[in-house]
Short mmCIF file of C-alpha atoms in Angstrom, two decimals:
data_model
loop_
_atom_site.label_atom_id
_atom_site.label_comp_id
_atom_site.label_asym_id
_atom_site.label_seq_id
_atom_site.Cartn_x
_atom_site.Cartn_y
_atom_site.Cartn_z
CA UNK A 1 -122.03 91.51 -71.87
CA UNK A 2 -120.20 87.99 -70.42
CA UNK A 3 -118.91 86.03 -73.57
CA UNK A 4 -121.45 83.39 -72.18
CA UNK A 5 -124.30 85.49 -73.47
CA UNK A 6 -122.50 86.46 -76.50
CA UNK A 7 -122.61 82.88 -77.65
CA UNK A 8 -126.07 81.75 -76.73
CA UNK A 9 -127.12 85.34 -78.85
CA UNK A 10 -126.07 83.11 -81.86
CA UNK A 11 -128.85 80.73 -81.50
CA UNK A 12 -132.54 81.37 -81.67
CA UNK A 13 -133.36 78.96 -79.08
CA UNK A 14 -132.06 79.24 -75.70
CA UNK A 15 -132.95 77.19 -72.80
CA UNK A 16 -131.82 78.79 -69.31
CA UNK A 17 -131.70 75.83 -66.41
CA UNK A 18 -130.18 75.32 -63.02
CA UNK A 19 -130.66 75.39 -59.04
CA UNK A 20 -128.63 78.81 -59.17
CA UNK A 21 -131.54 81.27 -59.72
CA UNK A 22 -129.64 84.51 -59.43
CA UNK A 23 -127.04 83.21 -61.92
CA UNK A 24 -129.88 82.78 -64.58
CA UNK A 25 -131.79 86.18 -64.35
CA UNK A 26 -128.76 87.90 -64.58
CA UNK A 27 -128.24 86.10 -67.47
CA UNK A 28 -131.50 86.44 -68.56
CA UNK A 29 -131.22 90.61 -67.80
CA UNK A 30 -128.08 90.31 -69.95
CA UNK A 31 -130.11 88.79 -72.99
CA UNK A 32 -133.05 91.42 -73.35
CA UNK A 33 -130.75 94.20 -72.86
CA UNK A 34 -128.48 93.11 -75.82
CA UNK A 35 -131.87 92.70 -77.68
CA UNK A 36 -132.56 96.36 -77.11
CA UNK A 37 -135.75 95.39 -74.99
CA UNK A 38 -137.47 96.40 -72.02
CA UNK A 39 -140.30 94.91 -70.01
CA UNK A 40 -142.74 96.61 -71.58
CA UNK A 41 -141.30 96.45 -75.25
CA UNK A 42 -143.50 95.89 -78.34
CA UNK A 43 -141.34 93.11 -79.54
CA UNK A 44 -141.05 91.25 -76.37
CA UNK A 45 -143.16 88.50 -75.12
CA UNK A 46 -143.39 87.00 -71.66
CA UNK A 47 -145.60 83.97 -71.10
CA UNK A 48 -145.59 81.17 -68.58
CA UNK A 49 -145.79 77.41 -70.68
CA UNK A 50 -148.81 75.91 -69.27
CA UNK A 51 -150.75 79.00 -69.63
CA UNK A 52 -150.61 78.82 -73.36
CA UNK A 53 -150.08 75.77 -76.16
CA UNK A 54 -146.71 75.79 -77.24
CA UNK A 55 -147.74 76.42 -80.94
CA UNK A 56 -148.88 79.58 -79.74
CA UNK A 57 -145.21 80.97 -77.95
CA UNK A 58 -143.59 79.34 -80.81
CA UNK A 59 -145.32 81.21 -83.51
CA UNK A 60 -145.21 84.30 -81.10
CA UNK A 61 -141.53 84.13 -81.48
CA UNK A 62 -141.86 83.93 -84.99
CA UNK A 63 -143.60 87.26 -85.88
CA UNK A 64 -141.50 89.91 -87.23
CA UNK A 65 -140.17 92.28 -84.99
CA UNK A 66 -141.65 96.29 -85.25
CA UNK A 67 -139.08 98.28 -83.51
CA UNK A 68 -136.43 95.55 -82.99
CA UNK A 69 -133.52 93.75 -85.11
CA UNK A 70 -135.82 90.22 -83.18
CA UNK A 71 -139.00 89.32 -82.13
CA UNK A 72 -138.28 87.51 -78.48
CA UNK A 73 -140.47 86.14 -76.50
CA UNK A 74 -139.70 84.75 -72.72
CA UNK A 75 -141.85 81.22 -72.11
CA UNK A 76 -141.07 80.86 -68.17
CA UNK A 77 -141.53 77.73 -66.05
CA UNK A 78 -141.48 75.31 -69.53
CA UNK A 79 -140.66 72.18 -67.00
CA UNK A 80 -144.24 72.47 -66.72
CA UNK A 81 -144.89 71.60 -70.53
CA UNK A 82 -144.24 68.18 -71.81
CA UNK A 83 -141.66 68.30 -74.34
CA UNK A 84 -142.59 64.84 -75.96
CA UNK A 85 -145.46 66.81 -77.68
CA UNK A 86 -143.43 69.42 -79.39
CA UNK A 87 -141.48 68.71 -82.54
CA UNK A 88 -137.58 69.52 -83.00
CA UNK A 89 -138.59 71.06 -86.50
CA UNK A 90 -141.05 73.40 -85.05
CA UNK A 91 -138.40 75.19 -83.26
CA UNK A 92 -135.31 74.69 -85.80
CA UNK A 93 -137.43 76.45 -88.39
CA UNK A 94 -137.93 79.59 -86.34
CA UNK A 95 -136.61 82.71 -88.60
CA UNK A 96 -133.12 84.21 -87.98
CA UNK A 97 -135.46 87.40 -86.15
CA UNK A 98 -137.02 84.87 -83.87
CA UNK A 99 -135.75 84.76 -79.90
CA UNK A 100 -136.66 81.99 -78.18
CA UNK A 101 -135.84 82.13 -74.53
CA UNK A 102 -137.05 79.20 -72.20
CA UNK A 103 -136.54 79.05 -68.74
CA UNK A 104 -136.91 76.69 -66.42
CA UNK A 105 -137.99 78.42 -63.29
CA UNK A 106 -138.08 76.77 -59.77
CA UNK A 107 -141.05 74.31 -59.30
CA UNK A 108 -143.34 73.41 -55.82
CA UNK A 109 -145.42 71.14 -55.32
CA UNK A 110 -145.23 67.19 -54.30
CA UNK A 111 -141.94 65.71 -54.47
CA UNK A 112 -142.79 63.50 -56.71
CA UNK A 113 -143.85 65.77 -58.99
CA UNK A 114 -140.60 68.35 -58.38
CA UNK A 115 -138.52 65.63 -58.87
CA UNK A 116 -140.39 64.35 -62.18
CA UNK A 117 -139.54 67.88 -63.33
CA UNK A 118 -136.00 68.11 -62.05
CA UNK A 119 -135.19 64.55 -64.12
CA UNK A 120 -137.60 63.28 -66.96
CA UNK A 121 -138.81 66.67 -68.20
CA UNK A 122 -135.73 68.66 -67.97
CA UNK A 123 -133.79 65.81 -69.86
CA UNK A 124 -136.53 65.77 -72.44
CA UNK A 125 -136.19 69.20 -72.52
CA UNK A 126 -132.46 69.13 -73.32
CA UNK A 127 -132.58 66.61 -75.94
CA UNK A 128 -135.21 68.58 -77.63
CA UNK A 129 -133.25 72.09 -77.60
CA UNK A 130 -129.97 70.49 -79.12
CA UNK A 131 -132.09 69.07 -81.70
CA UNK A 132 -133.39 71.82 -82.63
CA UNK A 133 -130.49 73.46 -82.86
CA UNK A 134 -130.37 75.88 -79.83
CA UNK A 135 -128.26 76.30 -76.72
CA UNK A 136 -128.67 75.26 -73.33
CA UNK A 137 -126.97 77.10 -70.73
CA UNK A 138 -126.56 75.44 -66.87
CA UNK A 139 -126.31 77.90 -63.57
CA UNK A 140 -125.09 75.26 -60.96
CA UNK A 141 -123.98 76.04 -57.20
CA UNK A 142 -120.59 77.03 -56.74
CA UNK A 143 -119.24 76.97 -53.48
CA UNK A 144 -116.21 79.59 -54.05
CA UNK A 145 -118.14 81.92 -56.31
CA UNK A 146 -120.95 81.73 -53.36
CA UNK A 147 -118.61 82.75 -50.62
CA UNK A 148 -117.23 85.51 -52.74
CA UNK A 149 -121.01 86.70 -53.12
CA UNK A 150 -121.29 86.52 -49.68
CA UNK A 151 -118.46 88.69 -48.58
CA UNK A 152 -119.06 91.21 -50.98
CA UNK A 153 -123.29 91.25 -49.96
CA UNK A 154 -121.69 91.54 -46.58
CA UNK A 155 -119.89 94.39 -47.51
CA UNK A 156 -122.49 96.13 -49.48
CA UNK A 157 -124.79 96.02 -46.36
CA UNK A 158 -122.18 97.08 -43.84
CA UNK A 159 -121.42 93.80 -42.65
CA UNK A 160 -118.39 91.55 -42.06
CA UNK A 161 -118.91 87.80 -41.69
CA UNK A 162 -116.20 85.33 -39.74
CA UNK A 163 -114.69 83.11 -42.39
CA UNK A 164 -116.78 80.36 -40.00
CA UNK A 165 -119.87 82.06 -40.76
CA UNK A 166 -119.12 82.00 -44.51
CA UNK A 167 -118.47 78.63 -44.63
CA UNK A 168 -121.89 77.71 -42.27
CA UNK A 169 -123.91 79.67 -44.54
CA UNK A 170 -122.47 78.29 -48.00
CA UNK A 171 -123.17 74.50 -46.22
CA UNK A 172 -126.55 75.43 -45.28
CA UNK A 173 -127.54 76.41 -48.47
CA UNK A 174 -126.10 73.49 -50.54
CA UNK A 175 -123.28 76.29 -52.08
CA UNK A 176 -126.27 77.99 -53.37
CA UNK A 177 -125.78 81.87 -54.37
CA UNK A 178 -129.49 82.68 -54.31
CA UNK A 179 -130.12 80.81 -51.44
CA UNK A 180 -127.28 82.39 -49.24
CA UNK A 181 -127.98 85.84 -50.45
CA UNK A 182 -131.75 85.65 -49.68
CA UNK A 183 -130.53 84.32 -46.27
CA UNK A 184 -127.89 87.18 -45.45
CA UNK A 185 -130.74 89.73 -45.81
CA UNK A 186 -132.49 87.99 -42.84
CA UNK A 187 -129.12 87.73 -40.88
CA UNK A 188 -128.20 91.25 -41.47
CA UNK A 189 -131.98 92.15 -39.77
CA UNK A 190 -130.82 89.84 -36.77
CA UNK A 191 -127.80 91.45 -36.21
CA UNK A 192 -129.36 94.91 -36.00
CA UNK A 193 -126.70 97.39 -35.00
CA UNK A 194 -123.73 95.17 -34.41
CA UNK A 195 -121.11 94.72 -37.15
CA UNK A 196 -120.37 91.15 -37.14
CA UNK A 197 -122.26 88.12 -38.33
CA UNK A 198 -121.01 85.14 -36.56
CA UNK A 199 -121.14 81.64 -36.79
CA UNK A 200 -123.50 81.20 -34.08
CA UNK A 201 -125.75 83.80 -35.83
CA UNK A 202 -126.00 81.82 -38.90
CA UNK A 203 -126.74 78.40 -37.44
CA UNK A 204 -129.75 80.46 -34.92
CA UNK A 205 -131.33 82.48 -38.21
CA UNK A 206 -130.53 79.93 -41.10
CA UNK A 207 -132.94 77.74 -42.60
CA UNK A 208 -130.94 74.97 -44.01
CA UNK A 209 -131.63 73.04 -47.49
CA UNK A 210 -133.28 69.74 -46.15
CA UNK A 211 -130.28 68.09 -48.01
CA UNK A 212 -128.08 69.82 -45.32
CA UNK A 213 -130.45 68.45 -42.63
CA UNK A 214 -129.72 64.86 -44.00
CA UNK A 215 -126.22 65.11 -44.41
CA UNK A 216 -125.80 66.85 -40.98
CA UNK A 217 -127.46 63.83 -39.60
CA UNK A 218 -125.36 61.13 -41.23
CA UNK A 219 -122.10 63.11 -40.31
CA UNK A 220 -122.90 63.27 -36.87
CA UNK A 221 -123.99 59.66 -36.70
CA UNK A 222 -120.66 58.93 -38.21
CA UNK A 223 -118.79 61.25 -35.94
CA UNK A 224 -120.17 59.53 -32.88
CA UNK A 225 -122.68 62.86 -31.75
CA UNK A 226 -125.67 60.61 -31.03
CA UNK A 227 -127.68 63.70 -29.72
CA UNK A 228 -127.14 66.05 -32.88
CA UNK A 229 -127.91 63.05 -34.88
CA UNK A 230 -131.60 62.18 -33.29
CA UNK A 231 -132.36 65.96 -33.62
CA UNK A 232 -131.37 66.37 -37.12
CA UNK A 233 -133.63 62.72 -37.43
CA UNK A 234 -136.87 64.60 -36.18
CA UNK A 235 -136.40 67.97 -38.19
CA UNK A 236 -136.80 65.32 -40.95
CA UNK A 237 -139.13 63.27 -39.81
CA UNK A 238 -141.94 65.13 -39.32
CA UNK A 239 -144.42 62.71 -38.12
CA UNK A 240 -144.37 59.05 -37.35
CA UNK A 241 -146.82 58.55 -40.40
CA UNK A 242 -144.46 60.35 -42.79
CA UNK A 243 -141.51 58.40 -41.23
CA UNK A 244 -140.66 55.34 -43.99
CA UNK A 245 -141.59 58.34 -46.84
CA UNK A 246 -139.13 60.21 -45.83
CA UNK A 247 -136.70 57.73 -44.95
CA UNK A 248 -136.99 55.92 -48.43
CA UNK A 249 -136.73 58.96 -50.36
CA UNK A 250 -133.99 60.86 -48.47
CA UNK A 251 -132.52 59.21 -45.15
CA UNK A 252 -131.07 55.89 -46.47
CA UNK A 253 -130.37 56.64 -50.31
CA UNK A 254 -128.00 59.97 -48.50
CA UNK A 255 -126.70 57.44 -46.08
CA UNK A 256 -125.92 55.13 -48.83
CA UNK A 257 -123.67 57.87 -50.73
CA UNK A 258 -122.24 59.27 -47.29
CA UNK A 259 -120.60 55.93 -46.72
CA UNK A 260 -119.77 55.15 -50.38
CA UNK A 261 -118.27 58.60 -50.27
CA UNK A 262 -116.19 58.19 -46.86
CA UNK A 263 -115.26 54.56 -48.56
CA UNK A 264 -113.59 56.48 -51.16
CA UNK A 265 -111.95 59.19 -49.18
CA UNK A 266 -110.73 55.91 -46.82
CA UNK A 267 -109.00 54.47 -49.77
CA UNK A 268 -107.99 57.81 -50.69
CA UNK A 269 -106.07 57.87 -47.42
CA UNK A 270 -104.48 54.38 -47.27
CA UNK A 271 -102.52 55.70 -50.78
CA UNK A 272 -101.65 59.21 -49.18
CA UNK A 273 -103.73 60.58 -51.73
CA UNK A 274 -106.08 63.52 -51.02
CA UNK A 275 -109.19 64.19 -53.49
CA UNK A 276 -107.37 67.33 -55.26
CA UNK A 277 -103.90 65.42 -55.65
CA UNK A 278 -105.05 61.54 -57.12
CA UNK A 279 -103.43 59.13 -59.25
CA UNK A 280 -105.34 58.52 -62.35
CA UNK A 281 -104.90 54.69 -61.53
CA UNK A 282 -106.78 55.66 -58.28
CA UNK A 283 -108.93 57.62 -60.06
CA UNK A 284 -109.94 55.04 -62.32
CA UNK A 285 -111.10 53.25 -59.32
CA UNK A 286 -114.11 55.01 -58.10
CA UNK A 287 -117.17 54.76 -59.37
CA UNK A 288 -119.04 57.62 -61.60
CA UNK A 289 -121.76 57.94 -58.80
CA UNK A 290 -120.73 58.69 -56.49
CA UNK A 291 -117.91 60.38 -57.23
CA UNK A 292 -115.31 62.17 -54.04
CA UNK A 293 -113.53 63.88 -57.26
CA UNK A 294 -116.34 65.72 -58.45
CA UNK A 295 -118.32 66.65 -55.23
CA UNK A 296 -117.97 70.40 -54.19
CA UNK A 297 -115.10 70.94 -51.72
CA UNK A 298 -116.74 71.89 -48.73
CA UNK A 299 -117.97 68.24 -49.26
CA UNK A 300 -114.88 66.78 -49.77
CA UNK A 301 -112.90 68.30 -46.86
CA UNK A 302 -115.90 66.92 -44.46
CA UNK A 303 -115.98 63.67 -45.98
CA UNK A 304 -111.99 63.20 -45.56
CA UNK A 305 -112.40 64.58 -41.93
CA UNK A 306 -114.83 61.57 -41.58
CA UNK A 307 -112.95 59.24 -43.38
CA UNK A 308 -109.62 59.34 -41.24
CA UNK A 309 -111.49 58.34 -38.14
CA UNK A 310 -113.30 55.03 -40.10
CA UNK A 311 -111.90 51.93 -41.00
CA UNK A 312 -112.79 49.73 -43.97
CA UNK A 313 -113.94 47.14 -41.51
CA UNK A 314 -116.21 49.26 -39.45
CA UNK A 315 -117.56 51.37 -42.59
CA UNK A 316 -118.53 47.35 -43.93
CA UNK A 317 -120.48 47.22 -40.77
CA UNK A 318 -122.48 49.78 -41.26
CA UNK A 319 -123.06 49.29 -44.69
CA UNK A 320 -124.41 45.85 -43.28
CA UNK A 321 -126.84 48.47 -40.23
CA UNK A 322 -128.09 50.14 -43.47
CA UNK A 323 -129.23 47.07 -45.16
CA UNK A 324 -131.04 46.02 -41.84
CA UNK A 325 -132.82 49.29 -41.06
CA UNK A 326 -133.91 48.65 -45.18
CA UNK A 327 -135.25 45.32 -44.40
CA UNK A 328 -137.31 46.39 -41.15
CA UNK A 329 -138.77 49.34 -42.55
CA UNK A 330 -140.06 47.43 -45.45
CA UNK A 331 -141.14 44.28 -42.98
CA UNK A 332 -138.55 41.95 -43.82
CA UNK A 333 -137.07 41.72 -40.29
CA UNK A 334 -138.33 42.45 -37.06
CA UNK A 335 -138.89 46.10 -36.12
CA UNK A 336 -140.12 48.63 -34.29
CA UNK A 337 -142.19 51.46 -35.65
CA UNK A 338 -140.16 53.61 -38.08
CA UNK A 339 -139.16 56.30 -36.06
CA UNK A 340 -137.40 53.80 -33.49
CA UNK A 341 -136.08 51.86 -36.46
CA UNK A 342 -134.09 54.44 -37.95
CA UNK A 343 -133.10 56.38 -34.34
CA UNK A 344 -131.98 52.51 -34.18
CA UNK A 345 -129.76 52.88 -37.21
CA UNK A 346 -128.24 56.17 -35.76
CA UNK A 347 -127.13 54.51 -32.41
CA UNK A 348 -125.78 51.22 -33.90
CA UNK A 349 -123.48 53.17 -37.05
CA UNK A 350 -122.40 55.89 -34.61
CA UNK A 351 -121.35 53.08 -31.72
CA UNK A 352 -119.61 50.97 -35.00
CA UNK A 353 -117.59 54.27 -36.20
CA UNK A 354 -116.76 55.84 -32.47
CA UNK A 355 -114.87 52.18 -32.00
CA UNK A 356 -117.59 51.91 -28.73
CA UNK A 357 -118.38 48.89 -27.43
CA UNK A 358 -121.07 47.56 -29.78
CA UNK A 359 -124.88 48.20 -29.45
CA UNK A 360 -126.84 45.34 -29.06
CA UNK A 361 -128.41 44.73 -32.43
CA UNK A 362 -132.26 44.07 -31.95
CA UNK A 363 -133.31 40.78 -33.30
#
């Protein structure tokens, strides 16, 4: 058993949380085997939160155990449950045989809704569990540990992958172990009898995190590929109806941090400083979000790449094109429809940062 587990067995109350899904069952696999339990075990309880009222999983967990030193009981998908209606006390005062596992499980539905759960609940959710005493234990994307996964899935299928490929498949997933493992199982189908996974194959078979989509976009705009820029626009924009949804929630607040982010790396470069090697005077300097310094470093060699082809002056520009394509989608300036607005915003940023001559602006 990791040490990780070893600590959170100290607590009755443990909250398991994070994008990294194949992180937490293992963890979660590590828990009820230290318990001495098995699915099917007297003393264990499995129950999703919004199936049941949380008095009931709560006093579940505090029934003494038959065949085991603790009674545990799994509640799965709690960001379902509203923690305002639950009372630190109820769970601090759960007996020293009580096991209280919570996890909070991957969510679908509207994005409203998702993201509702990703921010309010889950924070609600954490307050409440270190009140009460209990542990809560994170499972967040790591780029290095994911290519290391990779490889060794590779490996274990009877595979090799191009260190390209690697890297492709860790972007397209956000750095995401679960998500690039799921995905190797469908590249492995498409690449039958041949021993190789390529780059090529991964971009073909892949089905990118639509945060990839959006950040491919805004990197080609900024690296002057108009083309690969419009067609990462209409993956996201599904329809024209859906167009100032999507661009409100996604385009222009990712846009926004791209070119804060490139900003940085910019200044970064006029000290010959790079992201891992920075002054803490420098460092002082950026703001908290976001940050170059704590983005994963896939992320950070991109942005850098960017960032030595801009200029403060033409990165101002386009900081000035973003404000625009705000005002137009929202009626505050001329426009077109939405789709044209922000292909619009993709021609004019790319013809800034490529040092062509400039696009006409449209009045």
């Amino acid at each position: 058993m990791t040490a990780e587990a070893k600590k959170a067995l100290k607590h009755r109350l443990i909250f398991l949380h994070g994008e990294e899904e194949t992180l937490w069952r293992r963890m979660l696999d590590e828990l009820l085997q230290e318990a001495g339990l098995a699915k099917d075990d007297f003393d264990l309880q499995s129950i999703t939160s919004d199936s049941a009222p949380s008095t009931e999983w709560i006093s579940g967990a505090g029934i003494a155990p038959f065949l085991a030193q603790r009674r545990t009981v799994v509640v799965r998908n709690i960001l379902r449950t509203d923690p305002t209606n639950i009372k630190p006390q109820d769970l601090a005062s759960l007996p020293e045989s009580a096991l209280l596992i919570l996890v909070a499980d991957e969510e679908s539905g509207s994005e409203d809704k998702v993201n509702r759960m990703k921010t309010t609940v889950l924070k609600g959710w954490l307050k409440l569990v270190d009140k009460a005493g209990g542990i809560a234990l994170e499972f967040k994307p790591d780029a290095k540990r994911c290519r290391e996964a990779v490889i060794a899935e590779a490996k274990n299928l009877g595979k090799s992958v191009t260190p390209s490929a690697v890297d492709t498949l860790v972007e397209m997933t956000g750095g995401s172990q679960t998500r690039a493992i799921d995905e190797l199982h469908k590249l492995d189908i498409f690449a039958g009898s041949a021993d190789r996974i390529s780059d090529s194959d991964v971009r073909d078979v892949v089905v990118p995190s639509r945060e990839w989509n959006v950040f491919k976009m805004v990197e080609s705009t900024l690296d002057g590929n108009v083309p690969e820029a419009l067609r990462q626009l209409r993956i996201l924009v599904s329809s024209p109806a859906k167009a100032p949804d999507t661009a409100f929630r996604s385009i222009l607040p990712t846009v926004s941090t791209q070119l804060r982010l490139i900003w940085q790396g910019r200044l970064l470069i006029e000290r010959g400083l790079t992201p891992q090697r920075v002054s803490a005077e420098v460092a002082a300097m950026l703001p908290t979000r976001p940050n170059l310094i704590s983005e994963r470093d896939w992320r950070q060699n991109r942005i850098m790449a960017t960032a030595r082809k801009a200029t403060f002056e033409k990165l101002a520009a386009c900081f000035q094109i973003l404000s625009d394509t705000d005002s137009r989608l929202k009626g505050q300036l001329p426009s077109f429809d939405p789709i044209e607005t922000l292909e619009l915003m993709v021609l004019e940023m790319s013809g800034t940062l490529a040092a062509k001559p400039s696009v006409r602006r449209a009045p």
